[in-house]
XYZ file of N, CA and C in Angstrom:
474
model
N 192.771 170.720 207.182
C 191.781 169.175 207.051
C 190.444 169.523 206.923
N 189.945 168.996 205.749
C 188.220 168.846 205.407
C 187.445 168.385 206.245
N 186.244 169.540 206.380
C 185.250 168.981 207.505
C 185.224 167.462 207.319
N 184.502 166.981 205.967
C 184.436 165.636 205.987
C 185.375 164.437 206.787
N 186.468 164.957 206.651
C 187.808 164.162 207.257
C 187.717 164.403 208.570
N 187.780 165.458 208.769
C 187.150 165.546 210.551
C 186.385 164.699 211.278
N 184.874 164.425 209.811
C 183.919 163.590 210.125
C 184.324 162.146 210.814
N 185.246 161.634 209.754
C 185.653 160.521 209.751
C 186.394 160.008 210.745
N 187.331 161.034 211.281
C 188.087 161.159 212.475
C 187.494 160.790 213.738
N 187.029 161.828 213.604
C 185.727 162.003 215.050
C 185.124 160.838 215.075
N 184.621 159.964 214.297
C 183.882 158.739 214.183
C 184.544 157.450 214.551
N 185.907 157.409 214.093
C 186.586 156.272 214.667
C 187.473 156.705 215.940
N 187.414 157.924 216.358
C 188.475 158.118 217.761
C 187.049 157.539 218.747
N 185.607 158.162 218.196
C 184.958 157.178 219.059
C 184.697 156.282 219.263
N 185.167 155.269 218.386
C 185.108 153.736 218.077
C 185.851 153.440 218.916
N 187.090 154.433 219.173
C 188.416 153.671 219.948
C 187.762 154.045 221.445
N 186.653 154.991 221.891
C 186.247 155.176 223.187
C 185.665 154.413 223.057
N 184.410 153.805 222.307
C 183.457 152.701 222.856
C 182.314 153.463 222.846
N 182.723 154.785 222.242
C 181.611 156.140 222.070
C 180.134 155.475 221.019
N 179.586 154.645 221.450
C 178.537 154.644 220.315
C 177.495 155.588 220.028
N 177.206 156.515 221.164
C 176.587 157.474 220.686
C 176.913 158.590 219.791
N 178.105 158.725 219.820
C 179.005 159.628 218.906
C 178.717 159.356 217.929
N 179.016 157.592 217.608
C 179.254 157.163 216.343
C 178.012 157.545 215.467
N 176.742 156.788 216.253
C 175.438 157.113 215.573
C 175.027 158.480 215.438
N 175.432 159.260 215.966
C 174.944 161.216 215.698
C 175.833 161.336 214.517
N 176.804 160.372 214.295
C 177.517 161.131 212.847
C 176.783 160.954 211.501
N 175.997 159.953 211.536
C 175.395 159.612 210.485
C 174.026 160.398 210.268
N 173.618 160.563 208.946
C 172.537 161.010 208.327
C 171.358 160.476 208.941
N 170.023 161.281 209.053
C 168.851 160.253 209.358
C 168.673 159.074 208.439
N 169.229 159.406 206.721
C 168.633 158.339 205.767
C 170.020 157.593 205.721
N 170.707 157.288 206.657
C 172.128 156.650 206.358
C 171.697 155.359 206.083
N 173.037 154.770 205.063
C 172.791 153.335 204.700
C 174.051 152.642 204.847
N 174.415 151.720 205.614
C 175.559 151.006 205.920
C 175.256 149.263 205.097
N 176.603 149.002 204.754
C 176.919 147.822 204.507
C 178.350 146.966 204.477
N 178.563 145.731 204.958
C 179.788 145.502 205.285
C 179.141 143.539 204.969
N 180.000 142.733 204.710
C 179.788 141.376 204.760
C 178.729 140.906 205.464
N 178.847 141.362 206.457
C 178.128 140.928 207.458
C 176.278 141.394 207.508
N 176.579 142.855 207.634
C 175.793 143.442 208.191
C 174.961 144.310 206.764
N 174.038 143.796 206.209
C 174.160 144.283 204.546
C 172.962 145.211 204.699
N 172.735 146.334 204.094
C 171.634 147.037 203.543
C 171.014 147.711 204.614
N 171.888 148.059 205.768
C 170.829 148.388 206.985
C 170.615 150.215 206.408
N 169.809 150.611 207.293
C 169.275 151.842 206.776
C 168.615 152.386 208.162
N 168.680 153.663 207.938
C 168.278 155.026 209.213
C 168.818 154.375 210.754
N 168.218 154.345 211.358
C 168.370 153.951 212.577
C 169.028 152.615 212.799
N 168.914 151.490 212.176
C 169.413 150.360 212.547
C 171.337 151.051 212.229
N 171.426 152.070 211.497
C 173.392 151.976 211.044
C 173.862 152.174 212.611
N 173.099 153.292 213.257
C 173.553 153.461 214.142
C 173.270 152.470 216.047
N 172.448 151.940 215.445
C 172.188 150.870 216.702
C 173.067 149.680 216.486
N 173.532 149.215 215.382
C 174.429 148.370 215.257
C 176.044 148.943 215.862
N 176.004 149.913 215.454
C 177.648 150.452 216.086
C 177.490 150.668 217.938
N 176.205 150.931 218.329
C 175.583 150.583 219.657
C 175.851 149.752 220.036
N 175.269 148.601 219.982
C 175.340 147.119 220.042
C 176.569 146.704 220.041
N 177.895 146.507 218.757
C 179.027 146.315 218.549
C 179.812 147.026 219.786
N 180.173 148.229 219.940
C 180.569 148.659 221.307
C 180.382 147.829 222.559
N 178.996 147.937 222.490
C 178.604 147.630 223.561
C 179.089 146.003 224.131
N 178.950 145.397 222.896
C 179.408 144.096 223.351
C 180.969 143.594 223.355
N 181.531 144.722 222.417
C 183.217 144.316 222.219
C 184.196 144.408 223.593
N 184.086 142.918 223.466
C 185.237 142.711 224.555
C 186.680 142.571 224.043
N 187.316 143.710 225.152
C 188.940 144.108 224.506
C 188.988 144.182 223.467
N 187.923 145.300 222.689
C 187.965 145.712 221.583
C 189.281 146.615 221.510
N 189.777 146.691 220.366
C 191.208 147.830 220.034
C 190.698 147.798 218.500
N 190.583 149.547 218.318
C 190.818 149.853 216.765
C 191.756 150.737 216.427
N 192.505 150.551 215.295
C 193.327 151.539 214.642
C 192.990 151.717 213.138
N 193.160 153.505 212.886
C 192.497 153.861 211.520
C 193.672 154.760 211.022
N 193.453 154.553 209.706
C 194.411 155.383 209.058
C 194.260 155.909 207.673
N 195.009 156.550 206.909
C 194.684 156.837 205.453
C 193.174 157.402 205.525
N 192.865 158.460 206.301
C 191.716 159.021 206.457
C 191.883 160.320 205.203
N 190.767 160.154 204.216
C 190.657 161.070 202.986
C 189.241 161.296 202.783
N 188.623 162.894 202.618
C 187.335 163.217 202.395
C 187.416 164.409 201.450
N 186.549 164.411 200.688
C 186.213 165.621 200.035
C 184.771 166.144 200.257
N 183.958 167.157 199.568
C 182.693 167.518 199.779
C 181.892 166.650 199.854
N 181.867 164.913 198.773
C 180.963 164.255 198.725
C 181.614 162.503 198.793
N 183.169 162.297 198.873
C 183.284 160.912 199.238
C 184.780 161.128 200.206
N 184.438 159.896 200.761
C 185.830 159.812 201.523
C 186.063 158.406 201.749
N 187.101 157.864 202.190
C 187.532 156.547 202.418
C 188.240 156.550 204.004
N 188.783 155.675 204.493
C 189.559 155.178 205.324
C 190.041 153.641 205.431
N 190.945 153.320 206.295
C 191.373 151.929 206.878
C 191.175 151.929 208.321
N 190.595 150.667 208.778
C 190.721 150.477 209.740
C 191.089 149.229 210.412
N 191.420 148.908 211.247
C 191.726 147.434 211.860
C 191.092 147.306 213.346
N 190.735 145.841 213.450
C 189.904 145.848 214.618
C 190.379 144.253 215.305
N 190.912 144.526 216.568
C 191.036 143.123 217.191
C 190.115 143.234 218.644
N 189.533 141.978 218.355
C 188.644 141.469 219.592
C 188.043 140.469 220.303
N 187.704 139.918 220.855
C 187.127 138.392 221.186
C 185.545 138.337 220.559
N 185.298 137.451 219.797
C 184.065 137.219 219.188
C 183.686 136.774 220.312
N 182.119 137.418 220.335
C 181.616 136.737 221.866
C 180.829 135.571 221.735
N 180.589 134.899 220.574
C 179.761 133.487 220.574
C 180.725 132.558 220.814
N 182.003 132.921 220.313
C 182.870 131.841 220.393
C 184.434 132.255 221.661
N 184.572 133.127 221.639
C 185.750 133.609 222.817
C 186.748 133.474 221.638
N 186.780 133.386 220.565
C 188.249 133.773 219.786
C 188.718 134.895 219.643
N 189.607 134.910 219.510
C 190.241 136.575 218.712
C 190.337 136.720 217.536
N 189.719 137.970 217.375
C 189.619 138.075 215.563
C 190.284 139.438 215.133
N 191.063 139.397 214.422
C 192.062 140.983 213.836
C 191.404 141.124 212.331
N 190.477 142.186 212.058
C 190.065 142.098 211.116
C 190.207 143.266 210.284
N 190.836 143.477 208.933
C 191.461 144.756 208.581
C 190.249 145.263 207.466
N 189.972 146.566 207.645
C 188.605 146.654 206.702
C 189.102 148.316 206.004
N 188.660 148.120 204.918
C 188.542 149.484 203.708
C 187.224 150.012 203.808
N 186.968 151.186 204.479
C 185.661 152.119 204.364
C 185.555 153.043 203.387
N 184.458 153.181 202.929
C 184.233 154.201 201.663
C 182.601 154.902 202.094
N 182.781 156.257 202.116
C 181.873 157.214 202.661
C 181.473 158.238 201.484
N 180.189 158.461 201.509
C 179.344 159.698 200.945
C 178.792 160.341 202.101
N 179.052 161.685 201.653
C 178.446 162.746 202.750
C 176.862 163.483 202.271
N 176.146 163.695 203.510
C 175.195 165.065 202.986
C 175.044 165.742 204.200
N 174.649 166.776 204.320
C 174.679 168.026 205.096
C 175.210 168.009 206.691
N 176.924 167.423 206.082
C 177.478 167.295 207.218
C 177.639 166.042 207.858
N 177.116 165.464 207.376
C 176.731 163.702 208.280
C 177.372 162.539 207.279
N 177.176 161.151 207.443
C 177.722 160.649 206.703
C 176.363 159.776 206.221
N 176.210 159.663 204.535
C 175.039 159.108 203.943
C 175.210 157.409 203.657
N 176.201 157.385 203.318
C 176.544 155.955 202.675
C 178.129 155.823 203.591
N 178.162 154.262 204.064
C 179.263 153.647 204.405
C 179.594 152.419 204.094
N 180.408 151.926 203.160
C 180.229 150.319 202.823
C 181.841 149.997 203.745
N 182.072 149.067 203.989
C 182.949 148.132 204.975
C 183.019 147.222 203.776
N 184.630 146.849 203.825
C 185.234 145.853 202.565
C 185.972 145.097 203.438
N 185.658 143.747 203.631
C 186.557 142.623 203.913
C 186.473 141.728 203.798
N 186.951 140.683 204.059
C 186.969 139.212 203.762
C 186.275 138.510 204.543
N 185.108 137.982 204.244
C 184.216 137.366 205.274
C 184.603 136.143 205.805
N 185.233 135.411 204.287
C 186.107 134.076 204.851
C 187.189 134.098 206.021
N 188.007 135.475 206.180
C 189.019 135.432 207.036
C 188.503 135.302 208.239
N 187.606 136.550 208.158
C 186.723 136.945 209.492
C 186.020 135.200 210.246
N 185.350 134.103 209.161
C 184.754 133.284 209.697
C 185.891 132.689 210.498
N 187.383 132.350 209.636
C 188.557 131.138 210.526
C 188.362 132.054 211.554
N 188.959 133.120 211.722
C 188.918 133.706 213.192
C 188.271 133.732 214.339
N 186.917 133.775 213.788
C 185.695 133.696 214.996
C 185.332 132.773 215.130
N 185.166 131.536 214.260
C 184.906 130.332 214.244
C 185.915 129.060 214.420
N 186.814 129.354 214.502
C 187.813 128.327 213.923
C 188.248 127.435 212.928
N 188.536 126.428 212.985
C 188.594 125.761 211.812
C 187.177 125.141 210.790
N 186.277 124.947 211.686
C 185.411 125.088 211.058
C 184.850 126.503 209.837
N 184.905 127.435 210.583
C 185.074 128.584 209.835
C 185.971 128.820 208.735
N 186.984 128.032 208.751
C 188.172 128.414 208.040
C 187.615 127.334 206.573
N 187.364 126.248 207.047
C 187.325 125.187 205.912
C 186.197 125.742 205.273
N 184.994 126.354 206.127
C 183.527 126.382 205.250
C 182.989 127.747 205.265
N 184.147 128.477 205.454
C 183.617 130.155 205.596
C 183.116 130.769 204.505
N 183.326 129.901 203.268
C 183.499 130.780 201.812
C 182.019 130.310 201.363
N 181.444 129.325 201.711
C 180.520 128.593 201.262
C 179.100 129.824 201.589
N 178.272 129.985 200.498
C 177.638 130.862 200.874
C 176.257 130.540 201.499
N 176.256 129.015 202.004
C 175.349 128.668 203.355
C 175.683 128.969 204.475
N 176.781 129.419 204.773
C 177.627 129.612 206.041
C 177.881 130.536 206.105
N 177.938 131.442 205.241
C 177.976 132.981 205.437
C 176.567 133.901 205.329
N 175.649 133.236 204.588
C 174.322 133.591 204.888
C 173.446 133.132 206.074
N 174.378 132.105 206.994
C 173.683 131.889 208.404
C 174.276 133.008 209.361
N 175.713 133.507 208.985
C 176.267 134.126 209.777
C 175.247 135.695 209.864
N 175.195 136.259 208.501
C 174.411 137.291 208.492
C 173.148 137.328 208.896
N 172.440 136.093 208.491
C 170.900 135.997 209.621
C 171.470 136.134 211.135
N 172.036 135.534 211.514
C 172.307 135.742 213.023
C 172.785 136.709 213.317
N 173.547 137.496 212.375
C 173.935 139.039 213.153
C 172.992 139.865 213.183
N 171.440 139.887 211.627
C 170.661 140.681 212.210
C 169.708 140.312 213.242
N 169.583 138.982 213.362
C 168.731 138.635 214.384
C 169.264 139.427 215.845
N 170.661 139.410 215.804
C 171.253 140.017 217.208
C 170.554 141.472 217.068
N 170.802 142.305 215.977
C 170.688 143.696 215.815
C 169.143 143.640 216.167
N 168.562 142.963 215.593
C 166.690 143.372 215.939
C 166.178 143.018 217.466
N 167.415 142.222 218.129
C 166.891 142.115 219.297
C 167.237 143.081 220.132
N 168.481 143.675 219.919
C 169.202 144.328 220.420
C 168.184 145.894 220.311
N 167.792 146.273 219.321
C 167.044 147.236 218.707
C 165.526 147.248 220.043
N 164.709 146.082 219.752
C 163.680 146.076 220.641
C 164.166 145.773 222.138
N 165.004 145.414 222.362
C 165.358 145.466 223.829
C 165.738 147.066 224.170
N 166.493 147.702 223.475
C 166.836 149.336 223.832
C 165.956 150.156 223.411
N 164.524 149.760 222.795
C 163.633 150.420 222.249
C 164.287 151.686 221.349
N 164.734 151.058 220.099
C 164.999 151.636 219.172
C 164.451 151.436 217.950
N 163.782 152.494 217.325
C 162.756 151.836 216.237
C 163.016 152.704 215.014
Protein backbone atom coordinates (compact mmCIF):
# COMPACT_ATOMS: atom_id res chain seq x y z
CA UNK A 1 0.00 0.00 0.00
CA UNK A 2 1.33 3.44 -0.92
CA UNK A 3 2.08 5.69 2.11
CA UNK A 4 -0.57 8.17 0.95
CA UNK A 5 -3.14 5.35 0.80
CA UNK A 6 -2.12 4.56 4.37
CA UNK A 7 -2.63 8.23 5.29
CA UNK A 8 -6.15 8.28 3.82
CA UNK A 9 -6.96 4.99 5.57
CA UNK A 10 -5.63 6.35 8.88
CA UNK A 11 -7.72 9.50 8.40
CA UNK A 12 -11.02 7.67 7.82
CA UNK A 13 -10.29 5.07 10.50
CA UNK A 14 -9.82 7.98 12.93
CA UNK A 15 -13.11 9.44 11.67
CA UNK A 16 -14.84 6.13 12.42
CA UNK A 17 -13.43 6.33 15.96
CA UNK A 18 -14.36 10.04 16.31
CA UNK A 19 -10.66 10.83 16.78
CA UNK A 20 -10.63 14.41 15.55
CA UNK A 21 -7.07 15.01 16.74
CA UNK A 22 -5.67 12.28 14.49
CA UNK A 23 -7.79 13.59 11.62
CA UNK A 24 -6.50 17.15 12.15
CA UNK A 25 -2.89 15.95 12.39
CA UNK A 26 -3.23 14.32 8.96
CA UNK A 27 -3.29 17.73 7.30
CA UNK A 28 -0.40 19.89 6.13
CA UNK A 29 -0.19 23.22 8.08
CA UNK A 30 -1.18 25.03 4.87
CA UNK A 31 -4.00 22.62 4.02
CA UNK A 32 -7.10 23.62 2.08
CA UNK A 33 -10.50 21.95 2.32
CA UNK A 34 -13.70 22.48 0.41
CA UNK A 35 -17.08 20.80 0.17
CA UNK A 36 -20.58 22.07 -0.72
CA UNK A 37 -21.08 23.42 2.85
CA UNK A 38 -17.60 24.32 4.14
CA UNK A 39 -16.02 26.12 1.22
CA UNK A 40 -12.41 27.27 1.06
CA UNK A 41 -11.22 26.41 4.56
CA UNK A 42 -7.52 26.96 5.14
CA UNK A 43 -4.91 25.94 7.71
CA UNK A 44 -6.24 25.42 11.24
CA UNK A 45 -9.86 25.83 10.06
CA UNK A 46 -9.60 22.44 8.34
CA UNK A 47 -8.68 20.45 11.44
CA UNK A 48 -11.06 22.49 13.60
CA UNK A 49 -13.97 21.60 11.30
CA UNK A 50 -13.34 17.87 11.78
CA UNK A 51 -12.89 18.30 15.54
CA UNK A 52 -16.24 20.11 15.65
CA UNK A 53 -18.03 17.57 13.47
CA UNK A 54 -16.88 14.51 15.42
CA UNK A 55 -17.68 16.25 18.71
CA UNK A 56 -21.21 17.09 17.56
CA UNK A 57 -21.77 13.89 15.57
CA UNK A 58 -24.60 12.13 17.36
CA UNK A 59 -24.79 8.44 16.44
CA UNK A 60 -22.23 9.08 13.68
CA UNK A 61 -21.37 6.07 11.55
CA UNK A 62 -18.67 6.25 8.84
CA UNK A 63 -17.77 3.77 6.12
CA UNK A 64 -15.09 4.26 3.48
CA UNK A 65 -13.89 2.42 0.38
CA UNK A 66 -12.01 2.73 -2.90
CA UNK A 67 -8.94 4.33 -1.33
CA UNK A 68 -6.40 5.14 -4.03
CA UNK A 69 -3.28 7.29 -3.92
CA UNK A 70 0.12 7.90 -5.44
CA UNK A 71 2.83 10.47 -4.68
CA UNK A 72 0.67 13.49 -5.49
CA UNK A 73 -3.03 12.59 -5.73
CA UNK A 74 -5.54 10.39 -4.00
CA UNK A 75 -9.23 9.66 -3.67
CA UNK A 76 -11.74 7.74 -1.59
CA UNK A 77 -15.46 7.22 -1.30
CA UNK A 78 -17.13 7.51 2.06
CA UNK A 79 -20.60 7.40 3.57
CA UNK A 80 -21.89 8.96 6.76
CA UNK A 81 -25.04 8.31 8.77
CA UNK A 82 -25.83 10.72 11.61
CA UNK A 83 -28.50 12.84 13.25
CA UNK A 84 -28.30 16.46 12.10
CA UNK A 85 -27.89 18.34 15.40
CA UNK A 86 -30.12 21.28 14.45
CA UNK A 87 -33.20 19.24 13.51
CA UNK A 88 -32.53 15.75 14.89
CA UNK A 89 -33.31 14.35 11.42
CA UNK A 90 -31.28 11.38 10.14
CA UNK A 91 -28.89 12.08 7.30
CA UNK A 92 -27.24 9.57 4.98
CA UNK A 93 -24.56 11.27 2.92
CA UNK A 94 -22.52 9.65 0.15
CA UNK A 95 -19.29 11.53 -0.59
CA UNK A 96 -16.42 11.33 -3.06
CA UNK A 97 -13.14 12.78 -1.74
CA UNK A 98 -10.13 13.94 -3.71
CA UNK A 99 -6.75 14.71 -2.16
CA UNK A 100 -3.33 16.10 -2.94
CA UNK A 101 -0.33 15.53 -0.67
CA UNK A 102 2.75 17.40 0.45
CA UNK A 103 5.41 16.40 3.00
CA UNK A 104 3.52 13.22 3.94
CA UNK A 105 0.35 15.14 4.83
CA UNK A 106 -2.93 16.04 3.11
CA UNK A 107 -2.44 19.37 1.34
CA UNK A 108 -5.83 19.72 -0.38
CA UNK A 109 -9.04 17.84 0.29
CA UNK A 110 -12.21 18.30 -1.74
CA UNK A 111 -15.41 16.44 -0.87
CA UNK A 112 -18.24 16.22 -3.39
CA UNK A 113 -21.89 15.49 -2.58
CA UNK A 114 -25.33 16.87 -3.41
CA UNK A 115 -26.16 19.76 -1.07
CA UNK A 116 -29.76 19.63 -2.28
CA UNK A 117 -30.11 15.96 -1.25
CA UNK A 118 -28.37 16.73 2.04
CA UNK A 119 -30.76 19.66 2.70
CA UNK A 120 -33.75 17.40 2.08
CA UNK A 121 -32.56 14.88 4.66
CA UNK A 122 -31.33 17.43 7.22
CA UNK A 123 -34.16 19.95 6.90
CA UNK A 124 -37.09 17.79 5.76
CA UNK A 125 -39.72 18.90 3.23
CA UNK A 126 -38.53 22.52 3.14
CA UNK A 127 -35.01 21.35 2.28
CA UNK A 128 -36.34 18.94 -0.35
CA UNK A 129 -38.44 21.63 -2.02
CA UNK A 130 -36.08 24.59 -1.68
CA UNK A 131 -32.63 23.09 -1.07
CA UNK A 132 -31.57 23.68 -4.67
CA UNK A 133 -31.99 27.47 -4.33
CA UNK A 134 -28.74 29.45 -4.00
CA UNK A 135 -30.27 31.52 -1.18
CA UNK A 136 -30.99 28.39 0.87
CA UNK A 137 -27.58 26.86 0.11
CA UNK A 138 -25.83 30.11 1.04
CA UNK A 139 -27.79 30.25 4.32
CA UNK A 140 -26.64 26.68 5.12
CA UNK A 141 -23.03 27.68 4.35
CA UNK A 142 -23.23 30.86 6.43
CA UNK A 143 -24.66 29.01 9.44
CA UNK A 144 -21.95 26.34 9.15
CA UNK A 145 -19.15 28.91 8.95
CA UNK A 146 -20.59 30.86 11.89
CA UNK A 147 -20.72 27.63 13.89
CA UNK A 148 -17.10 26.85 12.99
CA UNK A 149 -15.94 30.35 13.97
CA UNK A 150 -17.74 30.06 17.33
CA UNK A 151 -16.27 26.59 17.90
CA UNK A 152 -12.74 27.82 17.15
CA UNK A 153 -13.17 30.78 19.49
CA UNK A 154 -14.55 28.58 22.30
CA UNK A 155 -11.70 26.04 21.86
CA UNK A 156 -9.11 28.82 21.43
CA UNK A 157 -8.01 27.56 18.00
CA UNK A 158 -6.36 30.34 16.01
